[in-house]
mmCIF file of C-alpha atoms in Angstrom:
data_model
loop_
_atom_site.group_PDB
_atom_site.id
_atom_site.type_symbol
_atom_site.label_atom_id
_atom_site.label_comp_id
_atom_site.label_asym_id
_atom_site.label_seq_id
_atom_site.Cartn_x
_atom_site.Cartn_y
_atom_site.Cartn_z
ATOM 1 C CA UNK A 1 -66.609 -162.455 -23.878
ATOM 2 C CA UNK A 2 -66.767 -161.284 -20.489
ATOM 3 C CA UNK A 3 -70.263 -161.465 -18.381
ATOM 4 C CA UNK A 4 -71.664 -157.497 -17.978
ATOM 5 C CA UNK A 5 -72.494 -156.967 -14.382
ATOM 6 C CA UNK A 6 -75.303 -154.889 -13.537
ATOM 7 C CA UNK A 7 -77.559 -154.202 -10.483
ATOM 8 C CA UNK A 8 -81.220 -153.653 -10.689
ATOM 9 C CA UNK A 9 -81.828 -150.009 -11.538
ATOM 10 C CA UNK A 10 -79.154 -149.813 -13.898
ATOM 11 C CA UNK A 11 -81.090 -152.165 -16.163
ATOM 12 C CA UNK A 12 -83.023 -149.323 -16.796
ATOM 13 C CA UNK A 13 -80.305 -146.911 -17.148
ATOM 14 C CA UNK A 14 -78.841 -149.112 -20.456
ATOM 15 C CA UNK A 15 -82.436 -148.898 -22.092
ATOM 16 C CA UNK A 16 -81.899 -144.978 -22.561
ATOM 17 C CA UNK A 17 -78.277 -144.460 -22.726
ATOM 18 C CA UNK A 18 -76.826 -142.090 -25.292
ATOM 19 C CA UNK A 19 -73.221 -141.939 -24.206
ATOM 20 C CA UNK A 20 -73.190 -139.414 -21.802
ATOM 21 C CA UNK A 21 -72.871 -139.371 -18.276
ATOM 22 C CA UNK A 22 -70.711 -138.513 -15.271
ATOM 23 C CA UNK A 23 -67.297 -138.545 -16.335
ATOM 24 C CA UNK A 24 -65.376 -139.188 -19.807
ATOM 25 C CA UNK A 25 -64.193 -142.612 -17.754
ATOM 26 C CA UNK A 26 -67.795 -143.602 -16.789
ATOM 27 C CA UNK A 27 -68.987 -142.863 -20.265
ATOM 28 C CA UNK A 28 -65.834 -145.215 -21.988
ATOM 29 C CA UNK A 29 -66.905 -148.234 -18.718
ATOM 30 C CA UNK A 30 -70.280 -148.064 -19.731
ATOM 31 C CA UNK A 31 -69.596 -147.665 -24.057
ATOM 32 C CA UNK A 32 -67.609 -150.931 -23.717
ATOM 33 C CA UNK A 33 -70.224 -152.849 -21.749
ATOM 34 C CA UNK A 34 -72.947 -151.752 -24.195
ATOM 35 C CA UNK A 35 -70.741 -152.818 -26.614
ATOM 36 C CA UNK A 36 -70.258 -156.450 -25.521
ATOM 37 C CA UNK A 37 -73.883 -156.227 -24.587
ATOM 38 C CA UNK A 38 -74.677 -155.616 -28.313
ATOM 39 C CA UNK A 39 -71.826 -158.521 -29.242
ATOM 40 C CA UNK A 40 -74.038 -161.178 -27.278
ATOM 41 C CA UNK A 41 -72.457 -161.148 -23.870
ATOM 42 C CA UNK A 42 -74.228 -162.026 -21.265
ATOM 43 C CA UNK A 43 -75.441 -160.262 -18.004
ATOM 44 C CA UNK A 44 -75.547 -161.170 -14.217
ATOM 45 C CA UNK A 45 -77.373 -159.408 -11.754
ATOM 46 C CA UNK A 46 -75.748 -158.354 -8.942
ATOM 47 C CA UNK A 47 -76.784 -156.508 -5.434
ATOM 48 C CA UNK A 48 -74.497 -153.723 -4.880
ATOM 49 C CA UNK A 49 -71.415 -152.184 -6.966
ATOM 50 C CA UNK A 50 -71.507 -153.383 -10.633
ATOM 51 C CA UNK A 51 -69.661 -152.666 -14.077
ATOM 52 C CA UNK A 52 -71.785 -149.616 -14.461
ATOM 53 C CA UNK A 53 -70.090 -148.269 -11.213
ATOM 54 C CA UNK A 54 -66.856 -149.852 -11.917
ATOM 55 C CA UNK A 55 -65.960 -146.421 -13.448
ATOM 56 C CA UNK A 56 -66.349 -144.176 -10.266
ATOM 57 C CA UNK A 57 -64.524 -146.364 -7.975
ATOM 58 C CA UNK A 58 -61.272 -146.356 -9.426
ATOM 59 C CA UNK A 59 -58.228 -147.960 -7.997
ATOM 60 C CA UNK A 60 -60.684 -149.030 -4.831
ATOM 61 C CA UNK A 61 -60.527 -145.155 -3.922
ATOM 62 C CA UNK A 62 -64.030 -143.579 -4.076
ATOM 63 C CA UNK A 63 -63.863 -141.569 -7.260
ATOM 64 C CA UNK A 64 -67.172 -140.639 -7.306
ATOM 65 C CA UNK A 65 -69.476 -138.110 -4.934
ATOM 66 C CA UNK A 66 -72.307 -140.739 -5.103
ATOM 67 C CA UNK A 67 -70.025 -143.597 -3.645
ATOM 68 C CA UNK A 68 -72.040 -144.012 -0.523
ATOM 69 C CA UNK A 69 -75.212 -143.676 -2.271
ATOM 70 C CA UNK A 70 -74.323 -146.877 -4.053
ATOM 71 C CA UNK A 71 -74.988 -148.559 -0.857
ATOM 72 C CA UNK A 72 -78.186 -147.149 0.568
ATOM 73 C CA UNK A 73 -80.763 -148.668 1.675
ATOM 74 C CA UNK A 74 -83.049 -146.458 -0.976
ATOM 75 C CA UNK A 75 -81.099 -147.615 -3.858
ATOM 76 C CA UNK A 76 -81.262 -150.982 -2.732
ATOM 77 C CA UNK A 77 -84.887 -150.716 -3.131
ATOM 78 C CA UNK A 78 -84.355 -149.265 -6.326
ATOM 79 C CA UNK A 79 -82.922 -152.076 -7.435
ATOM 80 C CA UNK A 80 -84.926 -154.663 -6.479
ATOM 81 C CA UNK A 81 -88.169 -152.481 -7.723
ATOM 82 C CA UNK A 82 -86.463 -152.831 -11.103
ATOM 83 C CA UNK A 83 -85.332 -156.231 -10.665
ATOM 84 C CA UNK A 84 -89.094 -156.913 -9.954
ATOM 85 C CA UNK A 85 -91.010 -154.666 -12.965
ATOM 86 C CA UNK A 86 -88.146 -156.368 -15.361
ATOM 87 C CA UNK A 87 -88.556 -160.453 -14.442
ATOM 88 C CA UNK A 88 -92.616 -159.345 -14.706
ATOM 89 C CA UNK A 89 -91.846 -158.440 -18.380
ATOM 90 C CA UNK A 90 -90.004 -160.832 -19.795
ATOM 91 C CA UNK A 91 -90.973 -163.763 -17.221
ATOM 92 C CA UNK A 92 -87.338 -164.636 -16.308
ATOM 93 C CA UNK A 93 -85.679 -164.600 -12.500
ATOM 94 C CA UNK A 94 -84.084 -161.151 -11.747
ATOM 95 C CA UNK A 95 -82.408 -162.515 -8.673
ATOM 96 C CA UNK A 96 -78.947 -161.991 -7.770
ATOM 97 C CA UNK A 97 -76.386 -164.551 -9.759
ATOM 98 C CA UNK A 98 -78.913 -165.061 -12.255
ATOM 99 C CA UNK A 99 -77.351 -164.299 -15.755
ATOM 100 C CA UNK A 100 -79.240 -164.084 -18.784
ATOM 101 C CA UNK A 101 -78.431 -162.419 -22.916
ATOM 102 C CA UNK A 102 -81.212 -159.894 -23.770
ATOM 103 C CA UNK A 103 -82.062 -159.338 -26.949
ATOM 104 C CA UNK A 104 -83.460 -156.732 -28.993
ATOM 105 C CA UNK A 105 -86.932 -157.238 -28.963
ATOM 106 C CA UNK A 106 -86.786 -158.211 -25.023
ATOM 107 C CA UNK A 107 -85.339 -154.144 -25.228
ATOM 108 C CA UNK A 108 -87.663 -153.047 -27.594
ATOM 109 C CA UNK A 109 -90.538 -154.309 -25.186
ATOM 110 C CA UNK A 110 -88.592 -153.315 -22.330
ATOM 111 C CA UNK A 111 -88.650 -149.158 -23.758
ATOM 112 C CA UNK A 112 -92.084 -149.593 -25.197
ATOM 113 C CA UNK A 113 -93.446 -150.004 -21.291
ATOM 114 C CA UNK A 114 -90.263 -147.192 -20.210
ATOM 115 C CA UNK A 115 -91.877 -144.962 -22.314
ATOM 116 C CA UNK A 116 -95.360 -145.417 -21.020
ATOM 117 C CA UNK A 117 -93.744 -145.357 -17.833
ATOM 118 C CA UNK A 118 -95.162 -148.958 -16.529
ATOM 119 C CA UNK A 119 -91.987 -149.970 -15.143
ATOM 120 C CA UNK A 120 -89.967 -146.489 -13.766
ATOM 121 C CA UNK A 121 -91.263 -147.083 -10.460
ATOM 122 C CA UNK A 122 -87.330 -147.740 -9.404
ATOM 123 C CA UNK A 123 -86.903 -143.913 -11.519
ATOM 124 C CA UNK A 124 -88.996 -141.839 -9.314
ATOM 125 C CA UNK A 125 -86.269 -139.972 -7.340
ATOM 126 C CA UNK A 126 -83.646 -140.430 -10.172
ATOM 127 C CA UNK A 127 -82.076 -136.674 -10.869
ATOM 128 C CA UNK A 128 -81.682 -138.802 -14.265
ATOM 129 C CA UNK A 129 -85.466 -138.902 -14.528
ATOM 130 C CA UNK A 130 -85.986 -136.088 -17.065
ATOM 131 C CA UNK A 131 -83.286 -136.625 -18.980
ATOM 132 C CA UNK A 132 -84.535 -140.368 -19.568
ATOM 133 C CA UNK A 133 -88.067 -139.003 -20.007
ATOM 134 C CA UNK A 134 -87.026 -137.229 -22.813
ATOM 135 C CA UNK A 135 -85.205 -139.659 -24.544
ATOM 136 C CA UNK A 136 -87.995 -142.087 -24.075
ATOM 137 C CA UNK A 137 -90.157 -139.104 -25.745
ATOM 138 C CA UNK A 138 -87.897 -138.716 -28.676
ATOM 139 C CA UNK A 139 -88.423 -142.808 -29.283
ATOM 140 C CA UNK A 140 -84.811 -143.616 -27.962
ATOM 141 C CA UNK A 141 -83.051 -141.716 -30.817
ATOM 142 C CA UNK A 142 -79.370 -141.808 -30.401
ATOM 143 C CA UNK A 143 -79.302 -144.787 -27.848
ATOM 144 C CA UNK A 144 -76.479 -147.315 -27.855
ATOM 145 C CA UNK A 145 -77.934 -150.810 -26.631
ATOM 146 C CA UNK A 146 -79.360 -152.216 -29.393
ATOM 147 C CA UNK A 147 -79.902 -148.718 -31.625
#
C-alpha cells in the first residue's frame, strides 16, 4: 500500500475531515488517502506539496487559487508549528522523511487536545478554523480517519 504524504498542518486537517472540501477532485485525493490511512498505510512527512495538495495541482498546471500559498513562508511555519505540537504528543520525530502508521488512539489523543485547542497553534489564520472548531465541538461526528 502506498506511503500517504502529508506536510505538517495537514496533519491536523485529517483529524477533522468530513469529506468536504475544495473541489469534488480534492475531496476523492483526500477520501482515498484517508482510506489507505484507515487500511494501515503509512505516512511520511514532507516540507512542501503533499498528497493532500496533489489534487489542486493537476497535470503540473496550478489548478488551484491557493497554489502559491502552498509555498509561503507563513505556511511553512504552519507546518513546522504542527510538526512540533504533534511529535510533543505522541513523542515521535515529525521531521521531514520520517514515516510513521498512526493509530486510532494516537488520533483519539490527537482530537482530544484539537478540541481543547492545545495544539491549533499552526490553525490560527486557517479560513478552515471555524469549520474545524465546530466539528471538534460536535465530538468529530461524521469524520473519516478513524470514525
Amino acid at each position: 500500500m502506498p506511503t500517504v504524504k502529508l506536510r505538517g498542518h495537514h496533519f491536523l486537517c485529517i483529524l477533522c475531515y468530513r469529506g468536504e472540501g475544495y473541489t469534488a477532485g480534492f475531496v476523492k485525493n483526500f477520501d482515498g488517502m484517508v482510506e489507505r490511512i484507515n487500511k494501515g498505510a503509512t505516512i511520511e512527512i514532507v516540507l512542501g506539496i503533499d498528497d493532500v495538495c496533489a489534487a489542486l495541482h493537476q497535470s503540473g498546471a496550478m489548478a488551484c487559487e491557493h497554489a502559491e500559498v502552498c509555498r509561503q513562508e507563513s505556511v511553512n511555519r504552519r507546518d513546522k508549528s504542527a510538526l512540533q505540537d504533534i511529535a510533543n504528543v505522541l513523542q515521535k520525530s515529525m521531521e521531514s522523511g520520517d514515516t510513521l502508521a498512526l493509530m486510532k488512539n494516537d488520533i483519539n489523543h490527537l482530537r482530544q487536545l484539537f478540541a481543547q485547542g492545545a495544539i491549533r497553534q499552526a490553525c490560527a489564520d486557517c479560513p478552515w478554523f471555524e469549520f474545524c472548531s465546530q466539528i471538534a465541538a460536535e465530538d468529530f461526528s461524521g469524520v473519516r480517519l478513524f470514525p
